[in-house]
mmCIF file of C-alpha atoms in Angstrom:
data_model
loop_
_atom_site.group_PDB
_atom_site.id
_atom_site.type_symbol
_atom_site.label_atom_id
_atom_site.label_comp_id
_atom_site.label_asym_id
_atom_site.label_seq_id
_atom_site.Cartn_x
_atom_site.Cartn_y
_atom_site.Cartn_z
ATOM 1 C CA PRO G 19 -17.123 -21.503 -16.910
ATOM 2 C CA THR G 20 -14.270 -23.063 -18.807
ATOM 3 C CA GLY G 21 -10.701 -21.994 -18.257
ATOM 4 C CA CYS G 22 -10.773 -19.469 -21.067
ATOM 5 C CA ARG G 23 -13.930 -17.854 -19.786
ATOM 6 C CA LEU G 24 -12.456 -17.800 -16.300
ATOM 7 C CA GLN G 25 -9.446 -15.912 -17.577
ATOM 8 C CA TYR G 26 -11.644 -13.523 -19.539
ATOM 9 C CA PHE G 27 -13.872 -12.684 -16.595
ATOM 10 C CA TYR G 28 -10.908 -12.245 -14.283
ATOM 11 C CA ARG G 29 -9.351 -9.663 -16.554
ATOM 12 C CA TRP G 30 -12.380 -7.745 -17.736
ATOM 13 C CA ASN G 31 -15.270 -8.047 -15.271
ATOM 14 C CA LEU G 32 -14.261 -5.902 -12.318
ATOM 15 C CA ASP G 33 -17.396 -6.818 -10.392
ATOM 16 C CA ARG G 34 -16.167 -10.419 -10.130
ATOM 17 C CA HIS G 35 -12.515 -9.906 -9.268
ATOM 18 C CA GLU G 36 -13.011 -11.140 -5.736
ATOM 19 C CA LEU G 37 -14.400 -14.461 -7.035
ATOM 20 C CA PHE G 38 -11.164 -15.349 -8.790
ATOM 21 C CA GLU G 39 -8.470 -14.249 -6.361
ATOM 22 C CA GLY G 40 -5.375 -16.368 -6.753
ATOM 23 C CA VAL G 41 -5.902 -17.050 -10.451
ATOM 24 C CA GLU G 42 -2.811 -15.995 -12.354
ATOM 25 C CA VAL G 43 -3.675 -13.503 -15.061
ATOM 26 C CA GLY G 44 -2.191 -14.627 -18.356
ATOM 27 C CA ALA G 45 -2.082 -18.300 -17.405
ATOM 28 C CA GLU G 46 -2.805 -20.731 -20.234
ATOM 29 C CA PHE G 47 -5.899 -22.897 -20.080
ATOM 30 C CA GLU G 48 -7.086 -25.694 -22.305
ATOM 31 C CA CYS G 49 -10.349 -24.824 -23.996
ATOM 32 C CA ASP G 50 -12.438 -25.753 -26.973
ATOM 33 C CA GLU G 51 -12.889 -23.759 -30.173
ATOM 34 C CA GLU G 52 -16.142 -22.247 -28.960
ATOM 35 C CA THR G 53 -14.462 -20.396 -26.085
ATOM 36 C CA LYS G 54 -11.168 -19.369 -27.704
ATOM 37 C CA ARG G 55 -12.578 -15.974 -28.626
ATOM 38 C CA PHE G 56 -12.673 -15.117 -24.916
ATOM 39 C CA LYS G 57 -8.988 -15.699 -24.516
ATOM 40 C CA GLU G 58 -7.417 -12.400 -25.515
ATOM 41 C CA PRO G 59 -9.548 -9.263 -25.943
ATOM 42 C CA SER G 60 -8.400 -6.935 -28.721
ATOM 43 C CA LEU G 61 -6.474 -3.745 -28.011
ATOM 44 C CA LEU G 62 -9.446 -1.678 -29.213
ATOM 45 C CA SER G 63 -11.730 -3.250 -26.612
ATOM 46 C CA ARG G 64 -9.277 -2.154 -23.909
ATOM 47 C CA VAL G 65 -9.585 1.560 -24.746
ATOM 48 C CA PRO G 66 -11.190 2.981 -21.568
ATOM 49 C CA ILE G 67 -13.508 5.948 -21.193
ATOM 50 C CA ALA G 68 -10.776 7.356 -18.931
ATOM 51 C CA ILE G 69 -8.872 8.447 -22.060
ATOM 52 C CA TYR G 70 -10.984 11.614 -22.011
ATOM 53 C CA THR G 71 -9.304 12.732 -18.792
ATOM 54 C CA ALA G 72 -6.285 13.638 -20.942
ATOM 55 C CA PRO G 73 -7.994 16.261 -23.160
ATOM 56 C CA MET G 74 -10.006 17.433 -20.138
ATOM 57 C CA GLY G 75 -6.800 18.154 -18.219
ATOM 58 C CA THR G 76 -5.124 19.708 -21.253
ATOM 59 C CA ALA G 77 -8.134 21.970 -21.873
ATOM 60 C CA GLY G 78 -8.010 22.999 -18.212
ATOM 61 C CA ILE G 79 -4.361 24.020 -18.605
ATOM 62 C CA ALA G 80 -5.295 25.928 -21.774
ATOM 63 C CA LEU G 81 -7.911 27.915 -19.842
ATOM 64 C CA LEU G 82 -5.348 28.678 -17.153
ATOM 65 C CA TRP G 83 -3.033 30.201 -19.779
ATOM 66 C CA ARG G 84 -6.018 31.997 -21.308
ATOM 67 C CA LYS G 85 -6.730 33.583 -17.937
ATOM 68 C CA MET G 86 -3.103 34.696 -17.676
ATOM 69 C CA TRP G 87 -3.228 36.124 -21.208
ATOM 70 C CA LYS G 88 -6.401 38.072 -20.372
ATOM 71 C CA GLN G 89 -4.706 39.372 -17.230
ATOM 72 C CA TRP G 90 -1.478 40.390 -18.970
ATOM 73 C CA PRO G 91 -2.341 40.913 -22.682
ATOM 74 C CA GLU G 92 0.933 42.763 -23.317
ATOM 75 C CA TYR G 93 2.781 39.433 -23.182
ATOM 76 C CA GLU G 94 2.063 37.820 -26.547
ATOM 77 C CA ALA G 95 3.819 34.593 -25.547
ATOM 78 C CA LEU G 96 0.927 33.832 -23.181
ATOM 79 C CA GLU G 97 -1.499 33.849 -26.103
ATOM 80 C CA TRP G 98 0.716 31.485 -28.102
ATOM 81 C CA ILE G 99 1.038 29.041 -25.218
ATOM 82 C CA TYR G 100 -2.704 29.178 -24.609
ATOM 83 C CA GLY G 101 -3.368 28.484 -28.300
ATOM 84 C CA LEU G 102 -0.923 25.578 -28.276
ATOM 85 C CA PHE G 103 -2.618 23.883 -25.326
ATOM 86 C CA LEU G 104 -6.062 24.502 -26.826
ATOM 87 C CA ALA G 105 -5.015 22.966 -30.155
ATOM 88 C CA LEU G 106 -3.505 19.981 -28.346
ATOM 89 C CA ALA G 107 -6.732 19.498 -26.370
ATOM 90 C CA ILE G 108 -8.820 19.577 -29.565
ATOM 91 C CA VAL G 109 -6.541 17.113 -31.369
ATOM 92 C CA THR G 110 -6.460 14.755 -28.383
ATOM 93 C CA PHE G 111 -10.226 14.950 -27.953
ATOM 94 C CA THR G 112 -10.838 14.249 -31.652
ATOM 95 C CA THR G 113 -8.437 11.291 -31.675
ATOM 96 C CA ASN G 114 -9.952 9.809 -28.530
ATOM 97 C CA THR G 115 -13.465 10.243 -29.913
ATOM 98 C CA ILE G 116 -12.565 8.339 -33.075
ATOM 99 C CA LEU G 117 -11.035 5.546 -30.997
ATOM 100 C CA TYR G 118 -13.991 5.298 -28.647
ATOM 101 C CA LEU G 119 -16.542 5.403 -31.464
ATOM 102 C CA LEU G 120 -14.697 2.501 -33.119
ATOM 103 C CA LYS G 121 -14.812 0.656 -29.820
ATOM 104 C CA THR G 122 -18.543 1.373 -29.541
ATOM 105 C CA VAL G 123 -19.158 -0.093 -32.981
ATOM 106 C CA ARG G 124 -16.867 -3.111 -32.622
ATOM 107 C CA HIS G 125 -17.274 -3.838 -28.901
ATOM 108 C CA PRO G 126 -20.583 -2.383 -27.684
ATOM 109 C CA ARG G 127 -20.663 -4.800 -24.744
ATOM 110 C CA ALA G 128 -17.380 -3.403 -23.408
ATOM 111 C CA VAL G 129 -18.819 0.123 -23.558
ATOM 112 C CA LEU G 130 -21.973 -1.011 -21.777
ATOM 113 C CA ASP G 131 -19.855 -2.645 -19.057
ATOM 114 C CA GLU G 132 -18.120 0.687 -18.437
ATOM 115 C CA TRP G 133 -21.448 2.509 -18.318
ATOM 116 C CA ILE G 134 -22.978 0.232 -15.694
ATOM 117 C CA HIS G 135 -19.860 -0.191 -13.572
ATOM 118 C CA PRO G 136 -19.802 2.069 -10.457
ATOM 119 C CA ALA G 137 -16.092 2.824 -10.873
ATOM 120 C CA THR G 138 -16.242 4.040 -14.497
ATOM 121 C CA CYS G 139 -19.806 5.185 -15.211
ATOM 122 C CA ASN G 140 -19.166 8.745 -14.032
ATOM 123 C CA LEU G 141 -16.159 9.179 -16.327
ATOM 124 C CA PHE G 142 -18.466 9.552 -19.334
ATOM 125 C CA SER G 143 -19.004 13.129 -18.163
ATOM 126 C CA THR G 144 -15.371 13.894 -18.979
ATOM 127 C CA VAL G 145 -16.532 14.028 -22.617
ATOM 128 C CA SER G 146 -19.017 16.855 -22.045
ATOM 129 C CA ILE G 147 -16.735 18.657 -19.587
ATOM 130 C CA THR G 148 -13.962 18.660 -22.199
ATOM 131 C CA LEU G 149 -16.360 20.033 -24.820
ATOM 132 C CA LEU G 150 -17.433 22.854 -22.496
ATOM 133 C CA ASN G 151 -13.812 23.744 -21.727
ATOM 134 C CA ILE G 152 -12.919 23.732 -25.421
ATOM 135 C CA ALA G 153 -15.930 25.970 -26.111
ATOM 136 C CA VAL G 154 -14.553 28.550 -23.660
ATOM 137 C CA GLY G 155 -11.215 28.528 -25.475
ATOM 138 C CA LEU G 156 -12.850 28.814 -28.909
ATOM 139 C CA MET G 157 -14.586 32.048 -27.873
ATOM 140 C CA ASP G 158 -11.362 33.870 -28.783
ATOM 141 C CA VAL G 159 -11.105 32.078 -32.133
ATOM 142 C CA HIS G 160 -14.619 31.888 -33.592
ATOM 143 C CA MET G 161 -17.681 32.671 -31.511
ATOM 144 C CA THR G 162 -20.107 30.772 -33.742
ATOM 145 C CA VAL G 163 -18.044 27.592 -33.527
ATOM 146 C CA ALA G 164 -17.743 28.079 -29.772
ATOM 147 C CA GLU G 165 -21.537 28.341 -29.469
ATOM 148 C CA VAL G 166 -22.068 25.128 -31.453
ATOM 149 C CA VAL G 167 -19.554 23.237 -29.296
ATOM 150 C CA TRP G 168 -21.149 24.770 -26.190
ATOM 151 C CA TRP G 169 -24.628 23.582 -27.180
ATOM 152 C CA VAL G 170 -23.357 20.061 -27.866
ATOM 153 C CA GLY G 171 -21.500 19.993 -24.545
ATOM 154 C CA THR G 172 -24.443 21.481 -22.632
ATOM 155 C CA ILE G 173 -26.987 19.012 -24.012
ATOM 156 C CA LEU G 174 -24.643 16.073 -23.435
ATOM 157 C CA GLN G 175 -23.843 17.240 -19.898
ATOM 158 C CA SER G 176 -27.541 17.628 -19.139
ATOM 159 C CA VAL G 177 -28.352 14.114 -20.377
ATOM 160 C CA LEU G 178 -25.428 12.568 -18.505
ATOM 161 C CA ALA G 179 -26.347 14.384 -15.290
ATOM 162 C CA VAL G 180 -29.918 13.067 -15.373
ATOM 163 C CA GLU G 181 -28.952 9.559 -16.470
ATOM 164 C CA SER G 182 -26.142 9.309 -13.929
ATOM 165 C CA VAL G 183 -28.281 10.312 -10.962
ATOM 166 C CA ALA G 184 -31.078 8.041 -12.197
ATOM 167 C CA SER G 185 -28.661 5.097 -12.454
ATOM 168 C CA TRP G 186 -27.384 5.736 -8.917
ATOM 169 C CA ILE G 187 -30.959 5.488 -7.674
ATOM 170 C CA ASN G 188 -32.218 2.667 -9.902
ATOM 171 C CA ARG G 189 -29.215 0.374 -9.564
ATOM 172 C CA GLY G 190 -28.417 1.329 -5.998
ATOM 173 C CA ARG G 191 -24.986 2.233 -4.705
ATOM 174 C CA GLN G 192 -23.059 1.333 -1.562
ATOM 175 C CA VAL G 193 -21.121 3.972 0.352
ATOM 176 C CA GLU G 194 -17.982 1.881 -0.210
ATOM 177 C CA GLN G 195 -18.382 2.400 -3.972
ATOM 178 C CA PHE G 196 -18.426 6.192 -3.729
ATOM 179 C CA ASN G 197 -15.387 8.020 -5.089
ATOM 180 C CA PRO G 198 -14.729 11.617 -6.210
ATOM 181 C CA THR G 199 -15.661 10.858 -9.838
ATOM 182 C CA TYR G 200 -19.281 11.045 -8.659
ATOM 183 C CA PHE G 201 -18.848 14.820 -8.659
ATOM 184 C CA LEU G 202 -18.291 14.896 -12.437
ATOM 185 C CA PRO G 203 -21.792 14.301 -13.882
ATOM 186 C CA VAL G 204 -23.598 16.947 -11.852
ATOM 187 C CA VAL G 205 -20.965 19.455 -10.779
ATOM 188 C CA GLY G 206 -19.897 19.693 -14.434
ATOM 189 C CA LEU G 207 -23.122 21.656 -14.894
ATOM 190 C CA VAL G 208 -21.455 24.739 -13.374
ATOM 191 C CA LEU G 209 -19.223 24.944 -16.461
ATOM 192 C CA VAL G 210 -22.200 25.810 -18.667
ATOM 193 C CA PRO G 211 -22.220 29.529 -17.652
ATOM 194 C CA MET G 212 -18.634 30.003 -18.874
ATOM 195 C CA VAL G 213 -19.890 30.482 -22.455
ATOM 196 C CA GLY G 214 -23.623 30.769 -21.909
ATOM 197 C CA ARG G 215 -23.233 34.134 -20.179
ATOM 198 C CA SER G 216 -21.647 35.586 -23.326
ATOM 199 C CA MET G 217 -24.707 34.411 -25.284
ATOM 200 C CA GLU G 218 -26.975 36.393 -22.923
ATOM 201 C CA TRP G 219 -28.740 33.272 -21.611
ATOM 202 C CA GLU G 220 -28.670 34.699 -18.095
ATOM 203 C CA GLU G 221 -31.648 32.767 -16.650
ATOM 204 C CA LEU G 222 -30.460 29.495 -18.203
ATOM 205 C CA VAL G 223 -26.918 29.745 -16.870
ATOM 206 C CA TRP G 224 -28.193 30.583 -13.375
ATOM 207 C CA CYS G 225 -30.306 27.413 -13.490
ATOM 208 C CA TYR G 226 -27.316 25.255 -14.438
ATOM 209 C CA TRP G 227 -25.116 26.935 -11.854
ATOM 210 C CA GLY G 228 -27.739 26.425 -9.142
ATOM 211 C CA VAL G 229 -28.265 22.725 -9.909
ATOM 212 C CA GLY G 230 -24.505 22.120 -9.935
ATOM 213 C CA VAL G 231 -24.084 23.852 -6.569
ATOM 214 C CA PHE G 232 -27.018 21.902 -5.105
ATOM 215 C CA TYR G 233 -25.529 18.546 -6.041
ATOM 216 C CA TRP G 234 -22.086 19.542 -4.781
ATOM 217 C CA ILE G 235 -23.653 20.333 -1.409
ATOM 218 C CA VAL G 236 -25.435 16.949 -1.479
ATOM 219 C CA LEU G 237 -22.469 14.850 -2.601
ATOM 220 C CA PHE G 238 -19.652 16.343 -0.545
ATOM 221 C CA PRO G 239 -20.904 15.020 2.835
ATOM 222 C CA ILE G 240 -21.169 11.544 1.268
ATOM 223 C CA PHE G 241 -17.576 11.819 0.054
ATOM 224 C CA PHE G 242 -16.398 12.982 3.486
ATOM 225 C CA MET G 243 -18.218 10.132 5.188
ATOM 226 C CA ARG G 244 -16.737 7.669 2.692
ATOM 227 C CA VAL G 245 -13.103 8.588 3.308
ATOM 228 C CA VAL G 246 -13.437 9.155 7.065
ATOM 229 C CA PHE G 247 -15.668 6.327 8.249
ATOM 230 C CA VAL G 248 -15.200 3.651 5.568
ATOM 231 C CA GLY G 249 -11.511 3.967 4.781
ATOM 232 C CA MET G 250 -9.162 5.268 2.142
ATOM 233 C CA LEU G 251 -9.941 4.768 -1.524
ATOM 234 C CA PRO G 252 -8.412 1.811 -3.381
ATOM 235 C CA PRO G 253 -4.854 2.591 -4.620
ATOM 236 C CA LYS G 254 -5.835 2.895 -8.276
ATOM 237 C CA VAL G 255 -8.546 5.439 -7.410
ATOM 238 C CA VAL G 256 -6.410 7.588 -5.084
ATOM 239 C CA PRO G 257 -5.535 10.169 -7.823
ATOM 240 C CA SER G 258 -9.254 10.966 -8.111
ATOM 241 C CA LEU G 259 -9.036 12.583 -4.662
ATOM 242 C CA PHE G 260 -7.968 15.760 -6.440
ATOM 243 C CA ILE G 261 -11.331 15.891 -8.220
ATOM 244 C CA ALA G 262 -12.914 16.631 -4.826
ATOM 245 C CA MET G 263 -11.234 20.032 -4.685
ATOM 246 C CA ALA G 264 -12.345 21.117 -8.175
ATOM 247 C CA PRO G 265 -16.056 21.953 -7.541
ATOM 248 C CA PRO G 266 -15.594 25.068 -5.344
ATOM 249 C CA ALA G 267 -13.016 26.454 -7.801
ATOM 250 C CA LEU G 268 -15.316 25.856 -10.785
ATOM 251 C CA ILE G 269 -18.303 27.272 -8.904
ATOM 252 C CA ALA G 270 -16.325 30.413 -8.039
ATOM 253 C CA ASN G 271 -15.083 30.851 -11.627
ATOM 254 C CA SER G 272 -18.606 30.441 -13.032
ATOM 255 C CA TYR G 273 -20.086 32.794 -10.454
ATOM 256 C CA MET G 274 -17.597 35.521 -11.386
ATOM 257 C CA THR G 275 -18.370 34.909 -15.070
ATOM 258 C CA ILE G 276 -22.100 35.352 -14.475
ATOM 259 C CA THR G 277 -21.946 38.339 -12.138
ATOM 260 C CA GLY G 278 -18.727 39.938 -13.333
ATOM 261 C CA LYS G 279 -17.689 40.699 -9.771
ATOM 262 C CA HIS G 280 -15.746 39.337 -6.833
ATOM 263 C CA ASP G 281 -17.644 39.344 -3.563
ATOM 264 C CA THR G 282 -17.943 37.533 -0.252
ATOM 265 C CA LEU G 283 -19.244 34.331 -1.855
ATOM 266 C CA THR G 284 -16.191 33.991 -4.089
ATOM 267 C CA ILE G 285 -13.922 34.583 -1.088
ATOM 268 C CA ILE G 286 -15.674 31.758 0.774
ATOM 269 C CA LEU G 287 -15.505 29.413 -2.224
ATOM 270 C CA ASN G 288 -11.816 30.122 -2.780
ATOM 271 C CA ALA G 289 -11.108 29.555 0.905
ATOM 272 C CA ILE G 290 -12.861 26.164 0.717
ATOM 273 C CA ASN G 291 -10.948 25.352 -2.446
ATOM 274 C CA PHE G 292 -7.551 26.195 -0.934
ATOM 275 C CA PHE G 293 -8.355 24.264 2.246
ATOM 276 C CA LEU G 294 -9.344 21.183 0.220
ATOM 277 C CA PHE G 295 -6.172 21.529 -1.830
ATOM 278 C CA VAL G 296 -3.972 21.472 1.263
ATOM 279 C CA LEU G 297 -6.011 18.633 2.779
ATOM 280 C CA VAL G 298 -5.909 16.489 -0.379
ATOM 281 C CA VAL G 299 -2.165 17.011 -0.811
ATOM 282 C CA ARG G 300 -1.604 16.075 2.829
ATOM 283 C CA ILE G 301 -3.689 12.910 2.422
ATOM 284 C CA ARG G 302 -1.970 12.007 -0.834
ATOM 285 C CA LEU G 303 1.516 12.383 0.667
ATOM 286 C CA ALA G 304 0.542 9.943 3.391
ATOM 287 C CA GLN G 305 -0.335 7.254 0.830
ATOM 288 C CA LYS G 306 1.970 4.858 -0.967
ATOM 289 C CA SER G 307 3.025 5.569 -4.533
ATOM 290 C CA VAL G 308 0.416 4.590 -7.109
ATOM 291 C CA PRO G 309 1.459 2.774 -10.315
ATOM 292 C CA PHE G 310 0.850 4.800 -13.450
ATOM 293 C CA SER G 311 -2.513 4.621 -15.153
ATOM 294 C CA LEU G 312 -4.779 7.040 -16.989
ATOM 295 C CA ALA G 313 -6.179 7.914 -13.550
ATOM 296 C CA TRP G 314 -3.119 10.124 -13.108
ATOM 297 C CA TRP G 315 -4.762 12.680 -15.402
ATOM 298 C CA ALA G 316 -7.213 13.281 -12.548
ATOM 299 C CA TYR G 317 -4.476 15.392 -10.964
ATOM 300 C CA VAL G 318 -4.324 17.918 -13.798
ATOM 301 C CA PHE G 319 -7.769 19.419 -14.318
ATOM 302 C CA PRO G 320 -8.492 20.173 -10.619
ATOM 303 C CA LEU G 321 -5.063 21.784 -10.216
ATOM 304 C CA ALA G 322 -5.641 23.915 -13.327
ATOM 305 C CA ALA G 323 -9.091 24.990 -12.078
ATOM 306 C CA THR G 324 -7.645 25.845 -8.646
ATOM 307 C CA ALA G 325 -4.834 27.907 -10.194
ATOM 308 C CA THR G 326 -7.330 29.758 -12.420
ATOM 309 C CA ALA G 327 -9.504 30.603 -9.416
ATOM 310 C CA ALA G 328 -6.390 31.694 -7.509
ATOM 311 C CA LEU G 329 -5.488 34.166 -10.269
ATOM 312 C CA SER G 330 -8.955 35.737 -10.142
ATOM 313 C CA PHE G 331 -8.653 35.877 -6.370
ATOM 314 C CA ALA G 332 -5.204 37.494 -6.530
ATOM 315 C CA THR G 333 -6.312 40.020 -9.161
ATOM 316 C CA ASP G 334 -9.137 41.306 -6.996
ATOM 317 C CA LEU G 335 -7.282 41.298 -3.671
ATOM 318 C CA GLY G 336 -3.827 42.311 -4.822
ATOM 319 C CA GLY G 337 -0.728 41.892 -2.709
ATOM 320 C CA TRP G 338 2.210 39.535 -2.946
ATOM 321 C CA VAL G 339 0.668 36.709 -0.873
ATOM 322 C CA PRO G 340 -2.280 35.931 -3.224
ATOM 323 C CA TYR G 341 -0.013 36.209 -6.266
ATOM 324 C CA SER G 342 2.556 33.923 -4.653
ATOM 325 C CA ILE G 343 -0.161 31.334 -4.069
ATOM 326 C CA PHE G 344 -1.229 31.632 -7.702
ATOM 327 C CA VAL G 345 2.321 31.257 -9.024
ATOM 328 C CA GLY G 346 2.881 28.173 -6.890
ATOM 329 C CA LEU G 347 -0.376 26.575 -8.063
ATOM 330 C CA ALA G 348 0.273 27.461 -11.713
ATOM 331 C CA VAL G 349 3.761 25.945 -11.610
ATOM 332 C CA LEU G 350 2.398 22.827 -9.905
ATOM 333 C CA ALA G 351 -0.440 22.434 -12.428
ATOM 334 C CA ASN G 352 1.821 22.827 -15.453
ATOM 335 C CA GLY G 353 4.504 20.619 -13.926
ATOM 336 C CA MET G 354 1.935 17.913 -13.224
ATOM 337 C CA TRP G 355 0.605 18.160 -16.787
ATOM 338 C CA LEU G 356 4.109 17.809 -18.225
ATOM 339 C CA SER G 357 4.914 14.850 -15.987
ATOM 340 C CA VAL G 358 1.707 12.972 -16.808
ATOM 341 C CA PHE G 359 1.951 13.863 -20.510
ATOM 342 C CA VAL G 360 5.489 12.496 -20.811
ATOM 343 C CA THR G 361 4.632 9.351 -18.851
ATOM 344 C CA THR G 362 1.533 8.786 -20.976
ATOM 345 C CA GLY G 363 3.606 9.171 -24.132
ATOM 346 C CA PHE G 364 6.141 6.645 -22.852
ATOM 347 C CA TYR G 365 3.452 4.058 -22.148
ATOM 348 C CA LEU G 366 1.754 4.802 -25.464
ATOM 349 C CA VAL G 367 4.821 4.281 -27.665
ATOM 350 C CA ASN G 368 5.563 1.059 -25.795
ATOM 351 C CA PHE G 369 1.973 -0.182 -26.384
ATOM 352 C CA ARG G 370 1.384 -0.436 -22.644
ATOM 353 C CA LEU G 371 -1.025 2.471 -22.111
ATOM 354 C CA PHE G 372 -4.233 0.426 -22.202
ATOM 355 C CA LEU G 373 -2.704 -2.477 -20.299
ATOM 356 C CA THR G 374 -2.201 -0.514 -17.049
#
């Protein structure tokens, strides 16, 4: 390739990074008119699918406040805060959808590259997961609207789950490529019961819950083998470690939604969730600091899901120890959201968000 194409591939084709090590990104090359269009991709083409991790995390925080409001309805401030986070999640999701649809129309090849790339293909499920979380929040606003959003999210999650697993098999994957985002397409299925149970689709929600649990059981040993026997994840992917602790919390929350009770299974799931939380934090503290990117939003949603499960756990068990654990997790989740939100805003107003 000519110099311009070389620069283009270095910056935008992650599969070929290792072929161009030592090439200075941003260096000027002489090239003819035919290849000048490769020189500087537009800002719109740089909008990543990872932008949906922001509304996903915000919706998770909204559901945490919703759980607190349901637990202590006498405090009206909890309802206001929950509504504020839900509105922010909806606005962020709508804005991101407009941006990504524009990218799809103007730069379909860039979208296809994200879909086939092993590091970003699983992030498409953040769209359906966000929709399912928003549907749960809308149940308190307008049930009909919540059902419509739930159906859209459920169908999209189902398609993405099938297509994702099929692509893993058809294209083949190496253990070195595995990262916690692989949990998203299939484990996101356990979110379906959160609204579906209210619609009296009991058999359907059990099916989704069962498939999600099955794939969590299948994928977790692969994740454990990846981080133990292959080595730590690349620095930019390290924040996704927190996604690994989300499945047992989501499974426990969905199970309690379906059955309406807290039993031995939920105790086991919460114990696994808390153990993974401590383990992931310990691993993360042992790593070097990671430069900011949209991957930081991967911290928020798992922490919010863990705090929500902890509140259900504390409500059923009682005592100051479970409630202390919940308070600590809730403060951590909200503090992490605020930190990432402010940092994202700083990078956004300085036009650096999609350059990280």
